[in-house]
mmCIF file of C-alpha atoms in Angstrom:
data_model
loop_
_atom_site.group_PDB
_atom_site.id
_atom_site.type_symbol
_atom_site.label_atom_id
_atom_site.label_comp_id
_atom_site.label_asym_id
_atom_site.label_seq_id
_atom_site.Cartn_x
_atom_site.Cartn_y
_atom_site.Cartn_z
ATOM 1 C CA MET A 13 -138.640 48.667 14.085
ATOM 2 C CA PHE A 14 -135.619 46.270 13.928
ATOM 3 C CA LYS A 15 -134.710 47.294 17.539
ATOM 4 C CA GLN A 16 -138.096 46.377 18.751
ATOM 5 C CA ASN A 17 -137.989 42.993 16.935
ATOM 6 C CA PHE A 18 -134.562 42.447 18.473
ATOM 7 C CA LYS A 19 -135.958 43.238 21.988
ATOM 8 C CA LYS A 20 -138.781 40.698 21.549
ATOM 9 C CA SER A 21 -136.447 38.085 20.397
ATOM 10 C CA ALA A 22 -134.186 38.713 23.370
ATOM 11 C CA PHE A 23 -137.115 38.341 25.709
ATOM 12 C CA THR A 24 -138.009 35.149 24.090
ATOM 13 C CA LEU A 25 -134.464 33.781 24.525
ATOM 14 C CA ILE A 26 -134.753 34.727 28.274
ATOM 15 C CA GLU A 27 -138.129 33.364 28.532
ATOM 16 C CA LEU A 28 -136.871 29.994 27.108
ATOM 17 C CA LEU A 29 -133.928 30.015 29.530
ATOM 18 C CA VAL A 30 -136.445 30.310 32.383
ATOM 19 C CA VAL A 31 -138.476 27.606 31.162
ATOM 20 C CA ILE A 32 -135.350 25.268 30.844
ATOM 21 C CA ALA A 33 -134.371 26.285 34.400
ATOM 22 C CA ILE A 34 -137.725 25.254 35.792
ATOM 23 C CA ILE A 35 -137.764 21.930 34.033
ATOM 24 C CA GLY A 36 -134.273 21.357 35.365
ATOM 25 C CA ILE A 37 -135.259 21.972 38.945
ATOM 26 C CA LEU A 38 -138.400 19.751 38.547
ATOM 27 C CA ALA A 39 -136.174 17.058 37.070
ATOM 28 C CA ALA A 40 -133.684 17.583 40.040
ATOM 29 C CA VAL A 41 -136.610 17.145 42.551
#
């Protein structure tokens, strides 16, 4: 159960990084 929660948390961090990257690209353009 702990491992599953950690995996979900890691996915959230990756998703957050992707969103930040998209915002950065839009800001650059």
